[in-house]
PDB file of C-alpha atoms (C1' of nucleotides) in Angstrom:
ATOM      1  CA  UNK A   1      16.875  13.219 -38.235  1.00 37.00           C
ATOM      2  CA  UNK A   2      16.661   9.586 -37.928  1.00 43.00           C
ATOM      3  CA  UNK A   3      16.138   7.762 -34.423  1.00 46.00           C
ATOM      4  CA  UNK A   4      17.072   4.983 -33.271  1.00 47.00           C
ATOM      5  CA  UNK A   5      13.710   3.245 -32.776  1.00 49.00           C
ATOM      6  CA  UNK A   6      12.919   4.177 -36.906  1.00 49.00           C
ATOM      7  CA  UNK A   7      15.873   2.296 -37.826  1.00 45.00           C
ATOM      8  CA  UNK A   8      15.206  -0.176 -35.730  1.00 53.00           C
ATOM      9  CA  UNK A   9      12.093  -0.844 -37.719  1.00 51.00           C
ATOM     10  CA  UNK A  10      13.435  -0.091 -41.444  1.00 61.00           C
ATOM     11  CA  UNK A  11      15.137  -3.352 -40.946  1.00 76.00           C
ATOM     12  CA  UNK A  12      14.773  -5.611 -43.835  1.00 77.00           C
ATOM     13  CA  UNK A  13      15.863  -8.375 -41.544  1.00 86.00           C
ATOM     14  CA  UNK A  14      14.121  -8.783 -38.582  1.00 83.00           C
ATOM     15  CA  UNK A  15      16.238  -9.356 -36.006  1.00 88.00           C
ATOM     16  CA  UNK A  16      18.643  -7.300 -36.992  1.00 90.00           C
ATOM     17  CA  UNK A  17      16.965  -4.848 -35.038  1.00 88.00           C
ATOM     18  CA  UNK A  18      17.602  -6.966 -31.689  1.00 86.00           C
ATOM     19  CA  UNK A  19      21.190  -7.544 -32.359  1.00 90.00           C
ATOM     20  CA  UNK A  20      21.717  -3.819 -33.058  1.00 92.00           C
ATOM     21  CA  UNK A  21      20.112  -2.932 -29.480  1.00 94.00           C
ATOM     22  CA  UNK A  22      23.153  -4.892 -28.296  1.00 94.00           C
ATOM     23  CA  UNK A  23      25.892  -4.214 -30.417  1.00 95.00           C
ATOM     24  CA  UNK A  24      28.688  -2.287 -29.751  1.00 96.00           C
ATOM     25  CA  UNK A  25      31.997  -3.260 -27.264  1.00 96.00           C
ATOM     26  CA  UNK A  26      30.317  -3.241 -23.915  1.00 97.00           C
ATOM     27  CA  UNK A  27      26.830  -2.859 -24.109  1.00 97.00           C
ATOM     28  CA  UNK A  28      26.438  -6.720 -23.304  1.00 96.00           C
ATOM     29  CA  UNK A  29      28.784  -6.813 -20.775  1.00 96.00           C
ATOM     30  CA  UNK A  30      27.089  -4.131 -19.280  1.00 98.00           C
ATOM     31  CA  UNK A  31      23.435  -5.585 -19.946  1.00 96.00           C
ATOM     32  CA  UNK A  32      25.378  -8.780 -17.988  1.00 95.00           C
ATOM     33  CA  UNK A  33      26.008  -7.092 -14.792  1.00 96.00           C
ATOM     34  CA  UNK A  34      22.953  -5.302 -14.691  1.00 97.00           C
ATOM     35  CA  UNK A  35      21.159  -8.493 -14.493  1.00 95.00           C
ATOM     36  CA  UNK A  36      22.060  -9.306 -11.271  1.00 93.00           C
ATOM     37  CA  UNK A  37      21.507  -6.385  -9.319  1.00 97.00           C
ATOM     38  CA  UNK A  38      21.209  -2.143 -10.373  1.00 98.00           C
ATOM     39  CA  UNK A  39      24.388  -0.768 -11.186  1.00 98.00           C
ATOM     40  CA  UNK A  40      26.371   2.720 -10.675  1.00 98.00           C
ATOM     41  CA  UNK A  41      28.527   4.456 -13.309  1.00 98.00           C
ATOM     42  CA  UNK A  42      31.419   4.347 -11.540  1.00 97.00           C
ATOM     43  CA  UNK A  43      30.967   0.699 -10.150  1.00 98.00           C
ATOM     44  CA  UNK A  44      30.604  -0.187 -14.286  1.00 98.00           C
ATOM     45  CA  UNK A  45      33.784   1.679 -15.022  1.00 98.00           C
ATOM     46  CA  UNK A  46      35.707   0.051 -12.010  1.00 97.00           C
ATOM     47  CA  UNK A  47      34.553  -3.857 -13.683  1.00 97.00           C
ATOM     48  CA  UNK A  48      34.674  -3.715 -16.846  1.00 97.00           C
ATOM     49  CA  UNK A  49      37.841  -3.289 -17.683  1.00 94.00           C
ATOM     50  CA  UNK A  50      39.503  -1.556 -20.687  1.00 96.00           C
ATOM     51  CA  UNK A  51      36.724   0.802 -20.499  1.00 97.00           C
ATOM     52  CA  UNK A  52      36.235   4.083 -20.767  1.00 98.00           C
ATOM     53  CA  UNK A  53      33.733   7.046 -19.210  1.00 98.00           C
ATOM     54  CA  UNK A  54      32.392   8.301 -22.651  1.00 98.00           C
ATOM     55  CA  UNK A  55      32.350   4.723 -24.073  1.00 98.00           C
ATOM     56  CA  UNK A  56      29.844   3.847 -21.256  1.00 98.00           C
ATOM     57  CA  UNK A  57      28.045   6.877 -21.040  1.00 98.00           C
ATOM     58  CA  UNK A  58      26.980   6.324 -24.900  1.00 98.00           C
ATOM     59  CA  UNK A  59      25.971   2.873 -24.434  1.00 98.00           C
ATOM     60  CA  UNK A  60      24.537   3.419 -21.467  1.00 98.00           C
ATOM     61  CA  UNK A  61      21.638   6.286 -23.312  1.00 98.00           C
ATOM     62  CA  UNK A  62      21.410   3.559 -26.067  1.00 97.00           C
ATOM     63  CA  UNK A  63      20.426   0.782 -23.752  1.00 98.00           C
ATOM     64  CA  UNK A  64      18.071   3.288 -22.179  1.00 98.00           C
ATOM     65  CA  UNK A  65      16.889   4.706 -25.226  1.00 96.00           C
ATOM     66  CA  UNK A  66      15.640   1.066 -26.408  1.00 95.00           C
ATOM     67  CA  UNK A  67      14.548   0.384 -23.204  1.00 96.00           C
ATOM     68  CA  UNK A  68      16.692  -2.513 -22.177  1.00 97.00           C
ATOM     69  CA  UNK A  69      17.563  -0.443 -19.353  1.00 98.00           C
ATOM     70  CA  UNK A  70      15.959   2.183 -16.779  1.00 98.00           C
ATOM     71  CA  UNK A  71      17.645   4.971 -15.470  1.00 98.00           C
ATOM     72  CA  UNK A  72      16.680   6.084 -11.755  1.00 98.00           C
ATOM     73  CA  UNK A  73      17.824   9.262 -10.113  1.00 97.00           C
ATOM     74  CA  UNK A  74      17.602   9.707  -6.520  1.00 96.00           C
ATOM     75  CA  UNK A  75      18.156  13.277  -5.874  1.00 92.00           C
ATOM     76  CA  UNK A  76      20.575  12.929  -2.978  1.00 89.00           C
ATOM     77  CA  UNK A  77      24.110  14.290  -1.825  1.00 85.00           C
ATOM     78  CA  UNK A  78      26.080  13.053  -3.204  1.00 91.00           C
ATOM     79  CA  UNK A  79      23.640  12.370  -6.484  1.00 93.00           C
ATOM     80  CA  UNK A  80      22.667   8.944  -6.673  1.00 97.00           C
ATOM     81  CA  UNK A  81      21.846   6.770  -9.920  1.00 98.00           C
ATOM     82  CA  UNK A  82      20.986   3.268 -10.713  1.00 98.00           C
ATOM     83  CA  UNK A  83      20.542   1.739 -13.771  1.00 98.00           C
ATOM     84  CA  UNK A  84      17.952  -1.116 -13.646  1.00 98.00           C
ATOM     85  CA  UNK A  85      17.344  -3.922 -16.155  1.00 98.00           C
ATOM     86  CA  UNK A  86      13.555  -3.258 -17.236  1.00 97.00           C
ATOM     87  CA  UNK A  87      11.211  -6.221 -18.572  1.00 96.00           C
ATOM     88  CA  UNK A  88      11.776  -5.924 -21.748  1.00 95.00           C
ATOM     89  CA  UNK A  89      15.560  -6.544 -20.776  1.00 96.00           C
ATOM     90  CA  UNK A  90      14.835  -9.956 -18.326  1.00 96.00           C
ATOM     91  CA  UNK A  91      13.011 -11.322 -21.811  1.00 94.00           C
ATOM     92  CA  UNK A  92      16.161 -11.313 -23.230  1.00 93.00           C
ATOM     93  CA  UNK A  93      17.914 -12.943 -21.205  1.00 93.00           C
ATOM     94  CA  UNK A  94      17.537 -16.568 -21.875  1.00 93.00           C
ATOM     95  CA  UNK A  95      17.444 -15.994 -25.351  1.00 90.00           C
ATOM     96  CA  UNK A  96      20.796 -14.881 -25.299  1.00 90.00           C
ATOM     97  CA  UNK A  97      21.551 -17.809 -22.861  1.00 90.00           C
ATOM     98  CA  UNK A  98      20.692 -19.814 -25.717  1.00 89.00           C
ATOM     99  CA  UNK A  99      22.994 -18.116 -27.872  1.00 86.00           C
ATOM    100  CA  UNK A 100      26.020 -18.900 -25.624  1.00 86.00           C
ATOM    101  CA  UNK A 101      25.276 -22.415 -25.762  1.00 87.00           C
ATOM    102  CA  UNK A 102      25.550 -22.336 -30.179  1.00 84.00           C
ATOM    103  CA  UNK A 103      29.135 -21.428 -29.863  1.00 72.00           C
TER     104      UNK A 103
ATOM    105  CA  UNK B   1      48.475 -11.061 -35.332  1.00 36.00           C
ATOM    106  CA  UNK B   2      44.806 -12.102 -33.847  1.00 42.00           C
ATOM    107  CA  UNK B   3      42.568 -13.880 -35.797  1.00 46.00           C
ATOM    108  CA  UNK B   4      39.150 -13.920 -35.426  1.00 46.00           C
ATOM    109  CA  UNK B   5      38.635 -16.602 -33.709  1.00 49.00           C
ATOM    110  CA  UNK B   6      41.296 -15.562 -31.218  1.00 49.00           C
ATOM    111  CA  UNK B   7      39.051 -12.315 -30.694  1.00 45.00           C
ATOM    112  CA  UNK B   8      35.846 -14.171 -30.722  1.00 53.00           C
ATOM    113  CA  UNK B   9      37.479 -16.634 -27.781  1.00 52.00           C
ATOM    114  CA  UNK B  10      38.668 -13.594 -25.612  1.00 62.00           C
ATOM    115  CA  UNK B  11      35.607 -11.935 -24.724  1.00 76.00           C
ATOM    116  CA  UNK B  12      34.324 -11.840 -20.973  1.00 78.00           C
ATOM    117  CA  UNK B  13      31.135 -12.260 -22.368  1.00 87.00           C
ATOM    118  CA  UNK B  14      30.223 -15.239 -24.059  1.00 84.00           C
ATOM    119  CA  UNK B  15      27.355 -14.299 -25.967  1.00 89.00           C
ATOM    120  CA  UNK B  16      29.158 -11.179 -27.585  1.00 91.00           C
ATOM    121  CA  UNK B  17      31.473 -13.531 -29.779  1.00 89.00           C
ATOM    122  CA  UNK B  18      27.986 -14.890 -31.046  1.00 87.00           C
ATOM    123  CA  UNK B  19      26.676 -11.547 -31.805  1.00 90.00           C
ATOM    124  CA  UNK B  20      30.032 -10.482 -33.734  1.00 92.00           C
ATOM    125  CA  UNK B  21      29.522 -13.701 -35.787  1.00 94.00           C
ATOM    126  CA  UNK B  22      26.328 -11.851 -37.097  1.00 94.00           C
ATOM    127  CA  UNK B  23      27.535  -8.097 -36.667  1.00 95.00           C
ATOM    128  CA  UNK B  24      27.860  -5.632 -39.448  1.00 96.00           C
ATOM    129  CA  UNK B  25      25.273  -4.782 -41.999  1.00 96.00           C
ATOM    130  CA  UNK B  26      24.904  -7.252 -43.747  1.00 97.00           C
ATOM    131  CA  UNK B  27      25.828 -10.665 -42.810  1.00 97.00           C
ATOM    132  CA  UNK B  28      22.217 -11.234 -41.480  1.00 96.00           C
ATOM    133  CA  UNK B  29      20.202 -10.123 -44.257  1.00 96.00           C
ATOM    134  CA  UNK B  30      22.897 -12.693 -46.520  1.00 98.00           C
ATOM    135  CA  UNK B  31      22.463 -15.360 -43.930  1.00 96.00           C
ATOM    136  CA  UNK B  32      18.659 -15.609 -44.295  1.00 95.00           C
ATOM    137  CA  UNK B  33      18.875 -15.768 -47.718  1.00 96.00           C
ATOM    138  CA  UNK B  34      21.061 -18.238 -47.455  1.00 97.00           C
ATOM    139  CA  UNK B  35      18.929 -20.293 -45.570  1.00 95.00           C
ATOM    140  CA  UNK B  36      16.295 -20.769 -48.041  1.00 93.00           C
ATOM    141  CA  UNK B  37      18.821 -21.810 -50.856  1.00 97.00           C
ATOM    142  CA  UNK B  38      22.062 -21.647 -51.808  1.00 98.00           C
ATOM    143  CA  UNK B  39      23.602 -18.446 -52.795  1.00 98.00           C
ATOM    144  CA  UNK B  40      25.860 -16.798 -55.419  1.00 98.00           C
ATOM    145  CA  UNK B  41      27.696 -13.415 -55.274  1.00 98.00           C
ATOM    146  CA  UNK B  42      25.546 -11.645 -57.975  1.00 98.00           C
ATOM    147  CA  UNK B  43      22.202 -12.883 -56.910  1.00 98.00           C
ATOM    148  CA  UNK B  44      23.030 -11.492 -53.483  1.00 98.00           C
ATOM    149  CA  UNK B  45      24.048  -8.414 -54.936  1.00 98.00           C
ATOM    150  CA  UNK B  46      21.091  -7.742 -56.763  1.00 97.00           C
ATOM    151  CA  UNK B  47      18.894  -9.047 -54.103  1.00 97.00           C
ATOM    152  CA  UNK B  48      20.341  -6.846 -51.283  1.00 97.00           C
ATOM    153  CA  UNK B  49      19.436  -3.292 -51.576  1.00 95.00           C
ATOM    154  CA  UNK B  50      22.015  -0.405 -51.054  1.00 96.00           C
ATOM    155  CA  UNK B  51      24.883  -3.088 -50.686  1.00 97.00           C
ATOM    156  CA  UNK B  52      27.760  -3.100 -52.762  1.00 98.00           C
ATOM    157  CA  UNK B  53      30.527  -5.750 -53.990  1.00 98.00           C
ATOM    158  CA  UNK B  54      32.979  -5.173 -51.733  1.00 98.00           C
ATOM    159  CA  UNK B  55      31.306  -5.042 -48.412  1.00 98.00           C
ATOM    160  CA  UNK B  56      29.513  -8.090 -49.489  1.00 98.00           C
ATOM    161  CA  UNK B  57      32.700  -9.895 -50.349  1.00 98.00           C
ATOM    162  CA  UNK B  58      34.217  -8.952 -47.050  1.00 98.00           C
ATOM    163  CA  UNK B  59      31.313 -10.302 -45.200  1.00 98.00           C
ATOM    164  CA  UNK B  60      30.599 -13.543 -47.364  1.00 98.00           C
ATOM    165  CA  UNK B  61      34.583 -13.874 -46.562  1.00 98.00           C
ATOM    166  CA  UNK B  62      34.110 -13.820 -43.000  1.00 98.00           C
ATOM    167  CA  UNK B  63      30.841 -15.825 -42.308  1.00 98.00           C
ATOM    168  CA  UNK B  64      32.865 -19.049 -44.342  1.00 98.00           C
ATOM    169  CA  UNK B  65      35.717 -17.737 -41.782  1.00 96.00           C
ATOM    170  CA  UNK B  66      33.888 -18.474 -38.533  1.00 96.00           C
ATOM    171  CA  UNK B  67      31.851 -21.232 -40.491  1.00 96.00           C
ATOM    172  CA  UNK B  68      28.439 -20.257 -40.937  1.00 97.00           C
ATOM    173  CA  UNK B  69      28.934 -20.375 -44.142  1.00 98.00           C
ATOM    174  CA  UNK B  70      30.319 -22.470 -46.988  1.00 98.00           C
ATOM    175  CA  UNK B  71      32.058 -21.791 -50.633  1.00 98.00           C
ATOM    176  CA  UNK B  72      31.340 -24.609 -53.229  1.00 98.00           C
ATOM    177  CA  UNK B  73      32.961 -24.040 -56.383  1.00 97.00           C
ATOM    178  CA  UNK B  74      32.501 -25.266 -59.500  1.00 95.00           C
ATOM    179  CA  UNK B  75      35.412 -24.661 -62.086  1.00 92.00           C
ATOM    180  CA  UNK B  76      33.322 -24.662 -65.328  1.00 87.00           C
ATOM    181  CA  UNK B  77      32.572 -22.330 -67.165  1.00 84.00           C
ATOM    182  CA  UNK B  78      31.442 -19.966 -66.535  1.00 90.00           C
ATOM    183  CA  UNK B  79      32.943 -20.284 -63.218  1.00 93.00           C
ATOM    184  CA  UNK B  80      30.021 -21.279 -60.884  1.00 96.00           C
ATOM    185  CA  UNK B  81      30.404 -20.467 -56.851  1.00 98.00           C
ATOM    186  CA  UNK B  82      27.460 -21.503 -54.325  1.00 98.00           C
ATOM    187  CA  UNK B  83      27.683 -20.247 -50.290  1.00 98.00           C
ATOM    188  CA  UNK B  84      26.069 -23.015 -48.514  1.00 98.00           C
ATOM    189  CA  UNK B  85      24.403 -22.376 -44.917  1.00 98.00           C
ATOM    190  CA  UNK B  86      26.514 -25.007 -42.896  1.00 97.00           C
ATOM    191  CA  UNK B  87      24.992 -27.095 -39.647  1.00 96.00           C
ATOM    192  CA  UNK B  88      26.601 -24.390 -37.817  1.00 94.00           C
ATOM    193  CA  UNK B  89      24.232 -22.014 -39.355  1.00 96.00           C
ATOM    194  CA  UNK B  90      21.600 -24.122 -38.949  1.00 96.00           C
ATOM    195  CA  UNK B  91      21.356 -24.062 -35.845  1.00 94.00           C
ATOM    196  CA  UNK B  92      21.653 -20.273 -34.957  1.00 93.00           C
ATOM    197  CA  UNK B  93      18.329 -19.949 -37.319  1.00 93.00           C
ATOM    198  CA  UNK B  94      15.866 -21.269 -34.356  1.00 93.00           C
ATOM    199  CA  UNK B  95      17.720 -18.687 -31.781  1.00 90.00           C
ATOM    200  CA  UNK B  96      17.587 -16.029 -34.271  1.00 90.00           C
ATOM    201  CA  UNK B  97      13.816 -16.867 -34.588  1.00 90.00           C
ATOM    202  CA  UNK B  98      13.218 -16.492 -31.074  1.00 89.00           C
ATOM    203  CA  UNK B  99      15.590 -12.944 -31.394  1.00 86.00           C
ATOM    204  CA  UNK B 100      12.587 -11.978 -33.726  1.00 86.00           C
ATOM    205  CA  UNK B 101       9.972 -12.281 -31.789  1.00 87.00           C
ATOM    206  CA  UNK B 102      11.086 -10.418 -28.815  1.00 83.00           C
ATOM    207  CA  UNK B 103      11.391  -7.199 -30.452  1.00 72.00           C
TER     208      UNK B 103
ATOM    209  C1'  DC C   1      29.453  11.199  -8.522  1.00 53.69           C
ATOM    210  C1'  DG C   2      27.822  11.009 -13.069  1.00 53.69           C
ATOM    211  C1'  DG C   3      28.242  12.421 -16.722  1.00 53.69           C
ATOM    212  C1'  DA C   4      28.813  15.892 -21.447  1.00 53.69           C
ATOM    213  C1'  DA C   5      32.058  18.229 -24.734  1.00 53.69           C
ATOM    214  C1'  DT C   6      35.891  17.955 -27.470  1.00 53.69           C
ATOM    215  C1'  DC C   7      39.296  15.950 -30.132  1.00 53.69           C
ATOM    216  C1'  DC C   8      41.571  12.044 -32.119  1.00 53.69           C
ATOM    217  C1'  DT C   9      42.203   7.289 -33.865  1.00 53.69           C
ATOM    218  C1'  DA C  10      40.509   2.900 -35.558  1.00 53.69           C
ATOM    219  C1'  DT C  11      37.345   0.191 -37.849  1.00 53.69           C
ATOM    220  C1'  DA C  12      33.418  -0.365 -41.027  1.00 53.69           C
ATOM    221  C1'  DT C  13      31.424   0.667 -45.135  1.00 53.69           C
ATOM    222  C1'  DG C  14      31.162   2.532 -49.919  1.00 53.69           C
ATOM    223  C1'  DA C  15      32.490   3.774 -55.023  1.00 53.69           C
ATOM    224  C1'  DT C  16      34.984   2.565 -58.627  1.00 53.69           C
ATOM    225  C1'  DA C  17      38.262   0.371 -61.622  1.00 53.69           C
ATOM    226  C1'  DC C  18      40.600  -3.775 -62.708  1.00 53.69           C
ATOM    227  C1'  DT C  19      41.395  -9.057 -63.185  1.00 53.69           C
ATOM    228  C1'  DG C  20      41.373 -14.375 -63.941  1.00 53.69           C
TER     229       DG C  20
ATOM    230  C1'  DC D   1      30.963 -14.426 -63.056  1.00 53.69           C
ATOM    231  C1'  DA D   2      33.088 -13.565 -58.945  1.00 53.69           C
ATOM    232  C1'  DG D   3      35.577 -11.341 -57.047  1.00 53.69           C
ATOM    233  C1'  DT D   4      40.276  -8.063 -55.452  1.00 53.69           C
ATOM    234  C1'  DA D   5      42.724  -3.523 -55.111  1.00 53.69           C
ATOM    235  C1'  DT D   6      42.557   1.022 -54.119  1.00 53.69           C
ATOM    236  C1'  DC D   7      40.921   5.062 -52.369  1.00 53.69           C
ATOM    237  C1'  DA D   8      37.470   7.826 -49.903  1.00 53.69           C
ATOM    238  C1'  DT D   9      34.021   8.488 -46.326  1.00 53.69           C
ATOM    239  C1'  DA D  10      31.278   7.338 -42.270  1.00 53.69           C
ATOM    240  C1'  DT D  11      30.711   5.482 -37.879  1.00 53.69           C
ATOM    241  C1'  DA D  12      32.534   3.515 -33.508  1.00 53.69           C
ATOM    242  C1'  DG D  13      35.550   3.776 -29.861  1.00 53.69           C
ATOM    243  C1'  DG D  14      39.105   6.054 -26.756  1.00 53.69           C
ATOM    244  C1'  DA D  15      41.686   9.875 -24.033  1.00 53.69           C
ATOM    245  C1'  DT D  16      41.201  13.842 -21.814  1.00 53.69           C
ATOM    246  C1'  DT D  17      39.112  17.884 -19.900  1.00 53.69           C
ATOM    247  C1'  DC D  18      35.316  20.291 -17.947  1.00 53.69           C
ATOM    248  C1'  DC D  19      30.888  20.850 -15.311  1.00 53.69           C
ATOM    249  C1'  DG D  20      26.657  20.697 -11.979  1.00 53.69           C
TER     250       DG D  20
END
DNA sequence: CGGAATCCTATATGATACTG
DNA sequence: CAGTATCATATAGGATTCCG
């Protein structure tokens, strides 16, 4: 089996990597609203619309998986989990305000 | 019908229509080769590994659409064709750069 | 609430043959 | 040389149901 991370780095092209860890139909929107403050499942399928539960559940374990994003479980009733944007994450961020401004 | 820059103009995100510009596998390995020179079809094809004609005709096709890209041909023969990195695609390279160096 | 499992459709990519 | 046309396969995305 092949994980993410390894093909990630078989990349003949550099950043290819980096624009894979963001590709996909909501993964940036996502990575957008967790800038500002955690975020909840639900609250993510309530705002971005013309989404879907599985849809966000996937990109949500591939943005944690590359570790754009941190998952933290507080083991309440009713459950309670936040999704934070981890360092690796902020540095992104004005890169990809730069990238806005190309277009 | 909706082309693509219709699709690219429609995202809530703004950065995502500058992402699709480079999505797929591989528009960004042609676009740094482009960047070095000017191109032709069979040089890329023998240049990119594990790529094939028509994939790389559908994505030379659309980087010219959205204008990173430009066709130059030159009706001799044999028929001559160059894909030219516009000012467009210029300036993405710096960004992409930075992209890089984050990983 | 926060998902995972399943099934289905759509889009992306690939192999190959053919053409001006 | 520089593709297009066609067909097949692989991956992404969506709808729905089920579960702790």
């Amino acid at each position: 089996m092949t994980t993410k991370k390894e093909l990630v780095e078989n990349e003949t092209c550099p950043a290819q990597g980096l624009l894979k860890l963001l590709s996909g139909k909501w993964k940036l929107e996502i990575f957008r609203l967790a800038f500002d403050a955690p975020v909840r499942f639900s609250s993510l399928l309530r705002q971005i619309e013309g989404s879907n539960k599985q849809s966000l559940s996937v990109a949500l374990r591939e943005l944690e998986e590359v570790e754009l994003l941190e998952k933290i479980v507080i083991t309440a009733k009713p459950l309670h989990i936040e999704y934070h944007m981890t360092p690796k994450g902020k540095s992104m961020v004005p890169v990809l305000k730069q990238l806005e401004n190309l277009l």
